[in-house]
Amino acid sequence: MSKYDGLFRHLSQAAGTVEISFDSIEEILGASLPASARRYPAWWSNSGGTHVQSTAWMAAGYRTEDVDVAAGRVRFVPDGGAEGFGETKQAKFRAGQAIKSEAATVKKPFRHPAWGALKGMITILPGVDLTEPAFAEWKELYGEDE
């Protein structure tokens, strides 16, 4: 049971556009809205699946259109289902839901994210011995005999 079930029931019974004050929403919920709801219009975004409050009005078939935090009002409009260039809805996954694909069952060895980052950046020419000392007089430098 969500804190916002009361809002869901209220909007499910409504018809058409619903413009409502924050105080009225608190009466419907029987609890106070969080302080961020009165401060930030982003709290009222239609990001379904990530926030319980938006899930409530989106499940009732509504989306927010006009939020006026200064006046303490919000307008809910029926969601026609057309997303267009509006906010996208995130995919919903149930807890424990398995992805059934062959790629998901194959366990790959762990590799650092930088693995292969320089691939193709260095070319070793044929005939080059990478184990050969770069400084021909290295033995003299370190006082070693052959």
Coordinates of N, CA and C in Angstrom, one line a residue:
M1 N 0.9 -1.2 0.0 CA 0.0 0.0 0.0 C 0.9 1.2 0.0
S2 N 0.6 2.1 -0.9 CA 1.4 3.3 -1.0 C 0.8 4.5 -0.3
K3 N 1.6 5.4 0.1 CA 1.1 6.7 0.7 C 0.2 7.4 -0.2
Y4 N 0.3 7.3 -1.5 CA -0.4 8.0 -2.5 C -1.6 7.3 -3.1
D5 N -2.0 6.2 -2.4 CA -3.2 5.5 -2.9 C -4.5 6.3 -2.9
G6 N -4.6 7.2 -1.9 CA -5.7 8.1 -1.9 C -5.8 9.0 -3.1
L7 N -4.7 9.5 -3.5 CA -4.6 10.3 -4.7 C -5.0 9.5 -6.0
F8 N -4.5 8.2 -6.0 CA -4.9 7.3 -7.1 C -6.4 7.1 -7.2
R9 N -7.0 6.8 -6.0 CA -8.5 6.6 -6.0 C -9.2 7.9 -6.4
H10 N -8.8 9.0 -5.9 CA -9.4 10.3 -6.2 C -9.4 10.6 -7.8
L11 N -8.2 10.4 -8.4 CA -8.1 10.6 -9.8 C -8.8 9.5 -10.6
S12 N -8.8 8.3 -10.1 CA -9.5 7.2 -10.9 C -11.0 7.5 -11.0
Q13 N -11.6 8.2 -10.0 CA -13.0 8.5 -10.0 C -13.3 9.8 -10.7
A14 N -12.3 10.6 -11.0 CA -12.5 11.9 -11.7 C -12.7 11.7 -13.2
A15 N -13.2 12.8 -13.8 CA -13.4 12.8 -15.3 C -12.8 14.1 -15.8
G16 N -11.9 14.0 -16.8 CA -11.4 15.2 -17.4 C -10.2 15.7 -16.6
T17 N -9.9 17.0 -16.9 CA -8.8 17.7 -16.2 C -9.2 18.0 -14.8
V18 N -8.2 17.8 -13.9 CA -8.4 18.0 -12.5 C -7.3 19.0 -12.0
E19 N -7.8 20.2 -11.6 CA -6.9 21.2 -11.0 C -7.2 21.2 -9.5
I20 N -6.1 21.0 -8.7 CA -6.3 20.8 -7.3 C -5.1 21.5 -6.5
S21 N -5.4 22.0 -5.3 CA -4.4 22.6 -4.5 C -3.6 21.6 -3.7
F22 N -2.5 21.9 -3.3 CA -1.6 21.0 -2.5 C -2.3 20.7 -1.2
D23 N -3.0 21.7 -0.6 CA -3.8 21.5 0.6 C -4.9 20.4 0.4
S24 N -5.6 20.5 -0.7 CA -6.6 19.5 -1.0 C -6.0 18.1 -1.1
I25 N -4.8 18.0 -1.8 CA -4.2 16.7 -1.9 C -3.8 16.2 -0.5
E26 N -3.3 17.0 0.4 CA -3.0 16.6 1.7 C -4.2 16.1 2.4
E27 N -5.4 16.7 2.2 CA -6.6 16.2 2.8 C -7.0 14.8 2.3
I28 N -6.8 14.6 1.0 CA -7.1 13.4 0.3 C -6.2 12.3 0.9
L29 N -4.9 12.6 1.0 CA -3.9 11.6 1.5 C -4.1 11.4 3.0
G30 N -4.5 12.4 3.7 CA -4.5 12.3 5.2 C -3.2 12.4 5.8
A31 N -2.3 13.0 5.0 CA -0.9 13.2 5.4 C -0.3 14.4 4.7
S32 N 0.7 15.0 5.2 CA 1.4 16.2 4.6 C 2.2 15.7 3.4
L33 N 2.3 16.6 2.4 CA 3.2 16.3 1.3 C 4.6 16.6 1.7
P34 N 5.6 16.0 1.2 CA 7.0 16.4 1.5 C 7.3 17.8 1.2
A35 N 8.2 18.4 1.9 CA 8.6 19.8 1.7 C 9.1 20.0 0.2
S36 N 9.7 19.0 -0.4 CA 10.2 19.2 -1.8 C 9.0 19.3 -2.7
A37 N 7.9 18.8 -2.4 CA 6.7 18.9 -3.3 C 6.2 20.4 -3.4
R38 N 6.4 21.1 -2.3 CA 6.0 22.5 -2.3 C 7.1 23.4 -2.8
R39 N 8.3 22.9 -2.9 CA 9.5 23.7 -3.3 C 9.9 23.5 -4.8
Y40 N 9.8 22.3 -5.2 CA 10.4 21.9 -6.5 C 9.3 21.4 -7.5
P41 N 9.1 22.0 -8.6 CA 8.2 21.5 -9.6 C 8.6 20.1 -10.1
A42 N 9.9 19.8 -10.1 CA 10.4 18.5 -10.5 C 9.8 17.3 -9.7
W43 N 9.4 17.6 -8.5 CA 8.8 16.5 -7.7 C 7.5 16.0 -8.4
W44 N 6.9 16.9 -9.2 CA 5.6 16.6 -9.8 C 5.8 16.0 -11.2
S45 N 7.1 15.7 -11.6 CA 7.3 15.2 -13.0 C 6.7 13.8 -13.2
N46 N 6.5 13.5 -14.4 CA 5.8 12.3 -14.8 C 6.8 11.2 -15.1
S47 N 7.6 10.9 -14.1 CA 8.6 9.9 -14.3 C 8.1 8.6 -13.7
G48 N 7.3 7.9 -14.4 CA 6.7 6.7 -13.9 C 7.7 5.6 -13.7
G49 N 7.4 4.8 -12.6 CA 8.3 3.7 -12.3 C 9.4 4.1 -11.3
T50 N 9.8 5.3 -11.2 CA 10.9 5.7 -10.3 C 10.4 6.4 -9.0
H51 N 9.3 7.0 -9.1 CA 8.7 7.7 -7.9 C 7.3 7.2 -7.6
V52 N 7.0 7.0 -6.3 CA 5.7 6.4 -6.0 C 4.6 7.4 -6.2
Q53 N 4.9 8.7 -6.1 CA 3.9 9.7 -6.3 C 3.4 9.8 -7.7
S54 N 4.4 9.8 -8.6 CA 4.0 9.8 -10.1 C 3.4 8.5 -10.5
T55 N 3.8 7.4 -9.9 CA 3.1 6.1 -10.2 C 1.7 6.2 -9.9
A56 N 1.3 6.9 -8.8 CA -0.1 7.0 -8.4 C -1.0 7.7 -9.5
W57 N -0.5 8.9 -9.9 CA -1.4 9.6 -10.9 C -1.3 9.0 -12.3
M58 N -0.1 8.4 -12.6 CA 0.0 7.8 -13.9 C -0.8 6.5 -14.0
A59 N -0.9 5.7 -12.9 CA -1.7 4.5 -12.9 C -3.2 4.8 -13.0
A60 N -3.6 6.0 -12.6 CA -5.0 6.5 -12.7 C -5.3 7.0 -14.1
G61 N -4.3 7.1 -14.9 CA -4.5 7.6 -16.3 C -4.3 9.1 -16.4
Y62 N -3.5 9.7 -15.5 CA -3.3 11.1 -15.6 C -1.8 11.4 -15.7
R63 N -1.5 12.7 -16.1 CA -0.2 13.2 -16.0 C -0.2 14.6 -15.6
T64 N 0.8 15.1 -15.0 CA 0.8 16.5 -14.5 C 1.2 17.4 -15.7
E65 N 0.5 18.6 -15.8 CA 0.8 19.5 -16.9 C 1.2 20.8 -16.4
D66 N 0.6 21.4 -15.4 CA 0.9 22.7 -15.0 C 1.1 22.7 -13.5
V67 N 2.3 22.9 -13.0 CA 2.6 22.9 -11.6 C 3.0 24.3 -11.2
D68 N 2.2 24.9 -10.2 CA 2.5 26.2 -9.7 C 2.8 26.1 -8.2
V69 N 4.1 26.0 -7.9 CA 4.5 25.8 -6.5 C 4.3 27.1 -5.7
A70 N 4.4 28.2 -6.3 CA 4.1 29.5 -5.6 C 2.7 29.6 -5.1
A71 N 1.7 29.1 -6.0 CA 0.3 29.2 -5.6 C -0.1 27.9 -4.9
G72 N 0.7 26.9 -5.0 CA 0.4 25.6 -4.3 C -0.7 24.8 -5.1
R73 N -0.6 24.8 -6.4 CA -1.6 24.1 -7.3 C -1.0 23.3 -8.3
V74 N -1.7 22.2 -8.7 CA -1.2 21.4 -9.8 C -2.4 21.0 -10.7
R75 N -2.2 20.8 -12.0 CA -3.2 20.4 -12.9 C -2.9 19.0 -13.4
F76 N -3.8 18.1 -13.3 CA -3.7 16.7 -13.8 C -4.6 16.6 -15.0
V77 N -4.0 16.2 -16.1 CA -4.7 16.0 -17.4 C -4.7 14.5 -17.8
P78 N -5.8 14.1 -18.4 CA -5.9 12.7 -18.8 C -4.7 12.4 -19.8
D79 N -4.0 11.3 -19.5 CA -2.9 10.9 -20.4 C -3.4 10.1 -21.6
G80 N -3.2 10.7 -22.7 CA -3.7 10.1 -24.0 C -2.9 9.0 -24.5
G81 N -1.7 8.8 -23.8 CA -0.8 7.7 -24.2 C 0.2 8.1 -25.2
A82 N 0.1 9.3 -25.8 CA 1.0 9.7 -26.8 C 2.2 10.4 -26.1
E83 N 3.4 9.9 -26.2 CA 4.5 10.5 -25.5 C 5.2 11.6 -26.3
G84 N 5.3 11.4 -27.6 CA 6.0 12.4 -28.4 C 7.3 12.8 -27.9
F85 N 7.6 14.0 -27.8 CA 8.8 14.5 -27.2 C 8.8 14.7 -25.7
G86 N 7.7 14.3 -25.1 CA 7.6 14.5 -23.6 C 8.5 13.5 -22.9
E87 N 8.3 13.4 -21.6 CA 9.1 12.6 -20.8 C 8.8 11.1 -21.1
T88 N 9.9 10.4 -21.0 CA 9.8 9.0 -21.3 C 9.4 8.2 -20.1
K89 N 8.8 7.1 -20.3 CA 8.4 6.2 -19.2 C 9.5 5.1 -19.1
Q90 N 9.9 4.8 -17.9 CA 10.9 3.8 -17.7 C 10.3 2.4 -17.6
A91 N 11.0 1.5 -18.0 CA 10.5 0.1 -18.0 C 10.4 -0.3 -16.5
K92 N 9.3 -1.1 -16.3 CA 9.1 -1.6 -15.0 C 9.5 -3.1 -14.9
F93 N 10.3 -3.4 -13.9 CA 10.8 -4.8 -13.7 C 10.3 -5.2 -12.3
R94 N 9.8 -6.4 -12.2 CA 9.4 -7.0 -10.9 C 10.6 -7.5 -10.3
A95 N 10.6 -7.5 -9.0 CA 11.7 -8.1 -8.2 C 11.9 -9.6 -8.5
G96 N 13.1 -10.0 -8.8 CA 13.3 -11.4 -9.1 C 13.0 -11.8 -10.5
Q97 N 12.6 -10.8 -11.4 CA 12.3 -11.2 -12.8 C 13.5 -11.5 -13.5
A98 N 13.6 -12.6 -14.1 CA 14.8 -13.1 -14.9 C 14.7 -12.7 -16.3
I99 N 15.8 -12.3 -16.9 CA 15.9 -12.0 -18.3 C 16.2 -13.3 -19.0
K100 N 15.4 -13.8 -19.8 CA 15.6 -15.0 -20.5 C 16.3 -14.8 -21.8
S101 N 17.6 -14.9 -21.8 CA 18.3 -14.8 -23.0 C 19.6 -15.6 -22.8
E102 N 20.1 -16.0 -23.9 CA 21.3 -16.8 -23.9 C 22.5 -16.0 -23.4
A103 N 22.5 -14.7 -23.7 CA 23.6 -13.8 -23.3 C 23.6 -13.6 -21.8
A104 N 22.5 -13.6 -21.2 CA 22.4 -13.4 -19.7 C 22.9 -14.6 -19.0
T105 N 22.9 -15.8 -19.5 CA 23.3 -17.0 -18.8 C 24.8 -17.2 -19.0
V106 N 25.5 -16.6 -20.0 CA 26.9 -16.8 -20.1 C 27.7 -15.9 -19.2
K107 N 28.5 -16.4 -18.4 CA 29.2 -15.6 -17.4 C 30.6 -15.2 -18.0
K108 N 30.8 -14.0 -18.2 CA 32.1 -13.5 -18.8 C 33.1 -13.3 -17.7
P109 N 34.4 -13.5 -18.0 CA 35.4 -13.2 -17.0 C 35.5 -11.7 -16.7
F110 N 35.8 -11.4 -15.5 CA 35.9 -10.0 -15.1 C 37.2 -9.4 -15.8
R111 N 37.0 -8.2 -16.4 CA 38.1 -7.5 -16.9 C 37.9 -6.0 -16.5
H112 N 39.0 -5.4 -16.3 CA 39.0 -4.0 -15.9 C 38.4 -3.1 -17.1
P113 N 37.6 -2.1 -16.8 CA 37.0 -1.3 -17.8 C 38.0 -0.7 -18.9
A114 N 39.3 -0.5 -18.5 CA 40.3 0.0 -19.4 C 40.9 -1.1 -20.3
W115 N 40.5 -2.4 -20.1 CA 41.0 -3.5 -20.9 C 40.7 -3.2 -22.4
G116 N 41.7 -3.2 -23.1 CA 41.6 -3.1 -24.6 C 41.5 -1.6 -25.0
A117 N 41.7 -0.7 -24.1 CA 41.5 0.7 -24.5 C 42.5 1.2 -25.5
L118 N 43.7 0.6 -25.5 CA 44.7 1.1 -26.4 C 44.9 0.1 -27.6
K119 N 43.9 -0.8 -27.8 CA 44.0 -1.7 -28.9 C 44.1 -1.0 -30.2
G120 N 45.1 -1.4 -31.0 CA 45.3 -0.8 -32.3 C 46.1 0.5 -32.3
M121 N 46.5 0.9 -31.1 CA 47.3 2.2 -31.0 C 48.8 2.0 -31.3
I122 N 49.3 0.8 -31.0 CA 50.7 0.5 -31.2 C 50.9 -0.6 -32.2
T123 N 51.9 -0.4 -33.1 CA 52.2 -1.5 -34.1 C 53.7 -1.8 -33.9
I124 N 53.9 -3.1 -33.7 CA 55.3 -3.6 -33.5 C 55.7 -4.1 -34.9
L125 N 56.8 -3.5 -35.4 CA 57.3 -3.9 -36.8 C 57.9 -5.3 -36.7
P126 N 57.9 -6.0 -37.8 CA 58.5 -7.3 -37.9 C 60.0 -7.2 -37.7
G127 N 60.6 -8.1 -37.0 CA 62.1 -8.1 -36.7 C 62.5 -7.3 -35.5
V128 N 61.6 -6.7 -34.8 CA 61.9 -6.0 -33.6 C 61.8 -6.9 -32.4
D129 N 62.9 -7.0 -31.6 CA 62.9 -7.8 -30.4 C 62.6 -6.9 -29.2
L130 N 61.5 -7.1 -28.6 CA 61.1 -6.3 -27.5 C 61.9 -6.6 -26.2
T131 N 62.6 -7.7 -26.2 CA 63.4 -8.1 -25.0 C 64.8 -7.6 -25.1
E132 N 65.2 -7.1 -26.3 CA 66.5 -6.5 -26.4 C 66.6 -5.2 -25.7
P133 N 67.7 -5.0 -25.0 CA 67.9 -3.7 -24.2 C 67.9 -2.5 -25.2
A134 N 67.3 -1.5 -24.8 CA 67.2 -0.3 -25.6 C 68.6 0.5 -25.6
F135 N 69.3 0.4 -24.5 CA 70.6 1.1 -24.4 C 71.7 0.1 -24.5
A136 N 72.5 0.2 -25.6 CA 73.5 -0.9 -25.9 C 74.5 -1.0 -24.8
E137 N 74.9 0.0 -24.1 CA 75.9 0.0 -23.1 C 75.4 -0.2 -21.7
W138 N 74.2 -0.9 -21.6 CA 73.6 -1.0 -20.3 C 74.4 -1.8 -19.3
K139 N 75.2 -2.8 -19.8 CA 76.0 -3.6 -18.9 C 77.1 -2.8 -18.3
E140 N 77.7 -1.9 -19.1 CA 78.7 -1.0 -18.5 C 78.1 0.0 -17.5
L141 N 77.0 0.4 -17.8 CA 76.3 1.4 -16.9 C 76.0 0.7 -15.5
Y142 N 75.7 -0.5 -15.5 CA 75.4 -1.2 -14.2 C 76.6 -2.0 -13.7
G143 N 77.7 -2.0 -14.5 CA 78.9 -2.7 -14.0 C 78.7 -4.2 -14.1
E144 N 78.0 -4.7 -15.1 CA 77.8 -6.2 -15.2 C 78.7 -6.7 -16.3
D145 N 79.1 -7.9 -16.2 CA 79.9 -8.6 -17.2 C 78.9 -9.5 -18.1
E146 N 79.4 -9.8 -19.2 CA 78.6 -10.6 -20.1 C 78.5 -12.0 -19.6

